Coordinates of C-alpha atoms and ligand atoms in Angstrom, one line a residue:
M1314 CA 17.1 -3.5 35.3
M1315 CA 14.4 -4.6 37.6
K1316 CA 14.4 -8.3 38.4
R1317 CA 10.9 -9.6 38.5
K1318 CA 10.9 -13.3 39.4
S1319 CA 13.6 -13.7 41.9
N1320 CA 12.3 -12.7 45.3
D1321 CA 11.3 -15.1 48.0
E1322 CA 7.7 -14.5 47.7
R1323 CA 7.6 -15.6 44.1
E1324 CA 9.6 -18.8 44.9
K1325 CA 7.1 -19.7 47.5
I1326 CA 4.1 -19.5 45.2
G1327 CA 5.8 -20.8 42.1
K1328 CA 4.6 -20.4 38.5
V1329 CA 1.6 -22.1 36.9
N1330 CA 4.1 -24.1 34.9
D1331 CA 7.9 -23.7 34.9
N1332 CA 8.2 -23.5 31.2
I1333 CA 5.0 -22.2 29.7
Q1334 CA 3.5 -18.8 30.4
L1335 CA -0.2 -19.1 30.7
N1336 CA -2.0 -17.0 28.1
G1337 CA -5.6 -18.2 28.5
F1338 CA -9.0 -17.5 27.3
L1339 CA -12.0 -18.2 29.6
S1340 CA -15.2 -18.2 27.6
G1341 CA -18.8 -19.1 28.0
A1342 CA -22.2 -17.5 27.3
G1343 CA -23.6 -14.7 29.5
G1344 CA -24.5 -16.2 32.9
T1345 CA -22.2 -19.2 32.8
G1346 CA -20.2 -17.7 35.6
K1347 CA -17.1 -16.1 34.1
S1348 CA -17.1 -13.2 36.5
H1349 CA -17.9 -15.6 39.4
V1350 CA -14.8 -17.7 38.5
I1351 CA -12.6 -14.6 38.4
K1352 CA -13.8 -13.4 41.8
T1353 CA -13.5 -16.8 43.3
A1354 CA -10.0 -17.4 41.9
C1355 CA -8.9 -14.1 43.4
Q1356 CA -10.4 -14.9 46.8
C1357 CA -8.6 -18.3 46.8
A1358 CA -5.3 -16.7 45.8
Q1359 CA -5.8 -14.1 48.6
K1360 CA -6.4 -16.9 51.1
L1361 CA -3.3 -18.8 49.8
C1362 CA -1.1 -15.8 50.1
K1363 CA -2.4 -15.2 53.6
A1364 CA -1.6 -18.8 54.6
L1365 CA 1.9 -18.4 53.1
G1366 CA 2.5 -15.1 54.7
V1367 CA 2.8 -13.4 51.3
K1368 CA 1.5 -9.9 50.7
F1369 CA -1.6 -9.8 48.5
D1370 CA -2.8 -6.5 47.0
K1371 CA -4.5 -5.2 43.8
R1372 CA -1.2 -5.7 41.9
T1373 CA -0.7 -9.3 42.9
I1374 CA -3.4 -10.3 40.5
V1375 CA -4.3 -7.3 38.3
V1376 CA -8.0 -7.6 37.7
T1377 CA -9.2 -5.6 34.8
A1378 CA -12.0 -5.3 32.3
L1379 CA -12.4 -3.5 29.0
T1380 CA -15.3 -1.4 30.3
G1381 CA -15.8 0.4 33.6
A1382 CA -19.1 -1.3 34.4
A1383 CA -17.6 -4.8 33.9
A1384 CA -14.6 -3.8 36.0
V1385 CA -16.8 -2.8 38.9
S1386 CA -18.6 -6.1 38.8
I1387 CA -15.4 -8.0 39.3
N1388 CA -13.9 -5.5 41.9
G1389 CA -11.3 -4.5 39.3
E1390 CA -10.3 -1.5 37.2
T1391 CA -10.3 -0.7 33.5
T1392 CA -7.6 -2.4 31.4
A1393 CA -6.7 1.0 29.9
G1394 CA -6.3 2.6 33.4
A1395 CA -4.2 -0.2 34.8
F1396 CA -1.8 -0.4 31.9
A1397 CA -1.4 3.3 31.0
F1398 CA -3.1 3.1 27.6
K1399 CA -3.3 6.9 27.4
R1400 CA -0.1 7.9 29.1
K1401 CA 3.6 7.1 29.0
V1402 CA 4.8 4.2 31.2
K1403 CA 6.9 5.8 33.9
D1404 CA 6.7 4.8 37.5
E1405 CA 4.9 1.5 36.9
L1406 CA 7.9 -0.8 37.1
E1407 CA 8.0 -0.7 40.9
E1408 CA 4.2 -0.9 41.2
F1409 CA 3.9 -4.1 39.3
K1410 CA 7.1 -5.9 40.4
N1411 CA 5.1 -8.6 42.3
T1412 CA 2.4 -9.3 39.8
Y1413 CA 1.7 -13.0 39.2
L1414 CA -1.3 -12.8 36.9
V1415 CA -3.3 -10.3 34.8
I1416 CA -7.0 -10.8 34.1
V1417 CA -8.8 -9.0 31.3
D1418 CA -12.6 -9.4 31.3
E1419 CA -15.1 -8.5 28.6
V1420 CA -12.5 -9.2 25.9
S1421 CA -15.2 -9.0 23.2
F1422 CA -15.0 -5.2 23.6
A1423 CA -11.3 -5.3 22.7
S1424 CA -10.3 -4.2 19.2
V1425 CA -7.2 -5.5 17.4
E1426 CA -5.5 -2.2 18.2
D1427 CA -6.4 -2.5 21.9
M1428 CA -4.8 -5.9 22.1
E1429 CA -1.6 -4.8 20.4
L1430 CA -1.4 -1.8 22.7
L1431 CA -2.0 -4.0 25.8
N1432 CA 0.9 -6.3 24.6
E1433 CA 3.2 -3.3 24.1
K1434 CA 2.3 -1.6 27.4
M1435 CA 2.8 -4.8 29.4
K1436 CA 6.2 -5.4 27.8
Q1437 CA 7.2 -1.9 28.9
I1438 CA 5.6 -2.1 32.4
F1439 CA 7.1 -5.6 33.1
D1440 CA 10.4 -4.6 31.5
N1441 CA 10.4 -7.6 29.2
P1442 CA 10.1 -6.9 25.4
W1443 CA 10.9 -10.5 24.4
E1444 CA 7.9 -12.4 25.7
P1445 CA 4.2 -11.9 25.0
F1446 CA 2.6 -9.6 27.5
G1447 CA 5.9 -8.9 29.1
G1448 CA 6.2 -12.5 30.3
V1449 CA 3.4 -12.3 32.8
P1450 CA 0.6 -14.9 32.8
I1451 CA -2.7 -13.5 31.5
V1452 CA -6.2 -14.7 31.3
F1453 CA -8.8 -13.1 29.0
S1454 CA -12.4 -13.6 29.7
G1455 CA -15.5 -12.9 27.7
D1456 CA -18.0 -14.1 25.1
F1457 CA -17.7 -13.0 21.4
A1458 CA -21.4 -13.4 21.0
Q1459 CA -21.8 -10.3 23.2
L1460 CA -20.9 -6.7 22.4
S1461 CA -18.1 -5.8 19.9
P1462 CA -15.6 -2.9 20.2
V1463 CA -16.9 0.6 19.5
G1464 CA -15.2 1.7 16.3
G1465 CA -12.5 -1.0 16.0
R1466 CA -12.1 -4.4 14.5
P1467 CA -13.2 -7.3 16.7
L1468 CA -10.5 -9.8 17.4
Y1469 CA -12.3 -12.7 15.8
K1470 CA -12.5 -10.8 12.4
S1471 CA -8.8 -10.2 12.1
E1472 CA -6.6 -12.8 10.5
H1473 CA -3.5 -10.9 11.4
C1474 CA -3.8 -10.2 15.1
I1475 CA -0.8 -12.3 16.2
V1476 CA -1.3 -11.2 19.8
W1477 CA -4.7 -13.0 19.8
K1478 CA -4.3 -15.7 17.2
E1479 CA -0.9 -17.0 18.2
Y1480 CA -0.1 -16.1 21.8
L1481 CA -3.1 -17.9 23.4
N1482 CA -2.2 -21.4 24.7
A1483 CA -5.1 -22.4 26.9
F1484 CA -8.9 -22.3 26.3
M1485 CA -11.5 -22.9 29.0
E1486 CA -15.2 -22.8 28.3
L1487 CA -18.0 -22.7 30.9
R1488 CA -21.2 -24.4 29.7
T1489 CA -23.7 -24.4 32.6
N1490 CA -25.8 -21.3 32.7
H1491 CA -26.4 -20.2 36.4
R1492 CA -28.1 -16.9 35.7
F1493 CA -31.3 -18.7 34.8
D1494 CA -31.3 -21.3 37.5
K1495 CA -34.8 -20.2 38.4
D1496 CA -36.1 -20.0 34.8
V1497 CA -34.4 -22.7 32.9
N1498 CA -36.6 -22.5 29.8
W1499 CA -35.9 -18.8 29.4
G1500 CA -32.2 -19.5 29.8
A1501 CA -32.3 -22.3 27.2
M1502 CA -34.2 -20.0 24.8
L1503 CA -31.5 -17.2 25.1
G1504 CA -28.9 -19.9 24.6
R1505 CA -30.5 -20.9 21.3
F1506 CA -30.3 -17.3 20.1
C1507 CA -26.6 -17.6 20.5
D1508 CA -26.4 -20.9 18.6
V1509 CA -28.8 -20.2 15.7
G1510 CA -29.4 -16.4 15.7
L1511 CA -32.7 -14.5 15.7
S1512 CA -35.3 -14.2 13.0
T1513 CA -38.5 -12.3 13.4
N1514 CA -40.8 -15.2 12.8
C1515 CA -39.1 -17.7 15.1
K1516 CA -41.1 -19.0 18.1
E1517 CA -38.7 -17.5 20.6
V1518 CA -39.5 -14.0 19.4
A1519 CA -43.2 -14.8 19.6
I1520 CA -42.7 -15.9 23.3
I1521 CA -40.7 -12.7 24.1
N1522 CA -43.5 -10.6 22.5
T1523 CA -46.1 -12.1 24.8
R1524 CA -44.0 -10.5 27.7
V1525 CA -43.8 -6.9 26.4
V1526 CA -45.1 -4.9 29.3
G1527 CA -47.8 -2.5 28.3
A1528 CA -48.6 -4.1 24.9
R1529 CA -52.2 -5.0 24.3
S1530 CA -51.8 -8.7 25.2
G1531 CA -48.8 -8.3 27.4
P1532 CA -48.6 -8.0 31.2
R1533 CA -49.5 -4.6 32.9
E1534 CA -46.6 -2.8 34.7
R1535 CA -48.4 -2.9 38.0
N1536 CA -48.6 -6.7 37.9
I1537 CA -44.9 -7.5 37.6
P1538 CA -42.5 -7.6 40.5
F1539 CA -40.7 -4.2 41.1
D1540 CA -37.2 -5.8 40.5
A1541 CA -38.1 -7.8 37.4
V1542 CA -36.1 -7.4 34.2
Y1543 CA -38.6 -6.7 31.4
A1544 CA -39.0 -5.8 27.8
T1545 CA -40.8 -2.6 27.1
K1546 CA -42.0 -0.9 23.8
T1547 CA -40.7 2.5 24.8
K1548 CA -37.8 3.9 26.8
C1549 CA -38.6 4.1 30.6
Ligands
ATP641 N1 -20.8 -22.1 39.9 C1 -21.9 -21.3 40.2 N2 -22.8 -21.8 41.1 C2 -23.8 -21.0 41.5 N3 -24.1 -19.8 41.0 C3 -23.2 -19.3 40.1 C4 -22.1 -20.1 39.6 N4 -21.4 -19.3 38.7 C5 -22.1 -18.2 38.6 N5 -23.2 -18.2 39.4 C6 -24.2 -17.1 39.5 O1 -24.8 -16.9 38.2 C7 -24.9 -15.5 37.9 C8 -24.2 -15.2 36.6 O2 -22.8 -15.3 36.8 P1 -21.7 -14.3 36.2 O3 -22.2 -12.9 36.2 O4 -20.4 -14.6 36.8 O5 -21.8 -14.8 34.6 P2 -20.9 -14.3 33.4 O6 -20.6 -15.5 32.6 O7 -19.8 -13.4 33.9 O8 -22.0 -13.4 32.6 P3 -21.8 -12.1 31.6 O9 -21.1 -12.7 30.4 O10 -23.2 -11.7 31.3 O11 -21.0 -11.1 32.3 C9 -24.4 -14.8 39.1 O12 -25.6 -14.4 39.9 C10 -23.5 -15.8 39.8 O13 -23.5 -15.5 41.2

């Protein structure tokens, strides 16, 4: 059986905590910097490894996301691809023997079934069926106010998903929205949607409607910056 935590490199870095395996959830509304934190944490870890003379590669911290687009934005890979969701675990033991941390971004896309499969696959890959996620620290990131899984039960709707309800032991929430640093009012307005939801007669919807490009009272397409994000009545 492969021994995972006994080599010199692991001793040098140490674990997050000697007794408790981190199973964390990093949350925050869109734009609060979840992806930024993931990328920055990986860069810091890479620098630390370099300073310690420890090898750092894409298996030292396994950076994944539930969707391909989200994975690209954090320089990672899909969770399904990294952890063999669609194939038998075979040669992965060696590949993952120096993994210290797993990151799973856009967790709102995960169904209960995805989460259970991830737990099972990680137990196989890390050769440890006794501990959650094969005994490897894991951080999920995402925002349940964003998109839900396609065709599966969202995690927050399931009372019985032990993997999600009982294994997590750390919660981190980012609260400052950086995406709208240059348009604070717009950012605050989107934040309110999250808190109170949308109704067609609320003043925020009226404000958005004044910005529909091409509508009678809205701005003309030629008058907006070429790289602006805008609402339009029809598909472009
Ligand atoms: N601490 C920070 N200081 C300055 N800018 C930041 C900070 N955190 C994030 N940003 C910037 O804010 C923008 C949004 O960040 P990011 O994409 O990481 O948010 P997110 O929470 O992952 O959003 P989403 O849920 O939509 O994926 C990016 O342009 C990022 O560079």
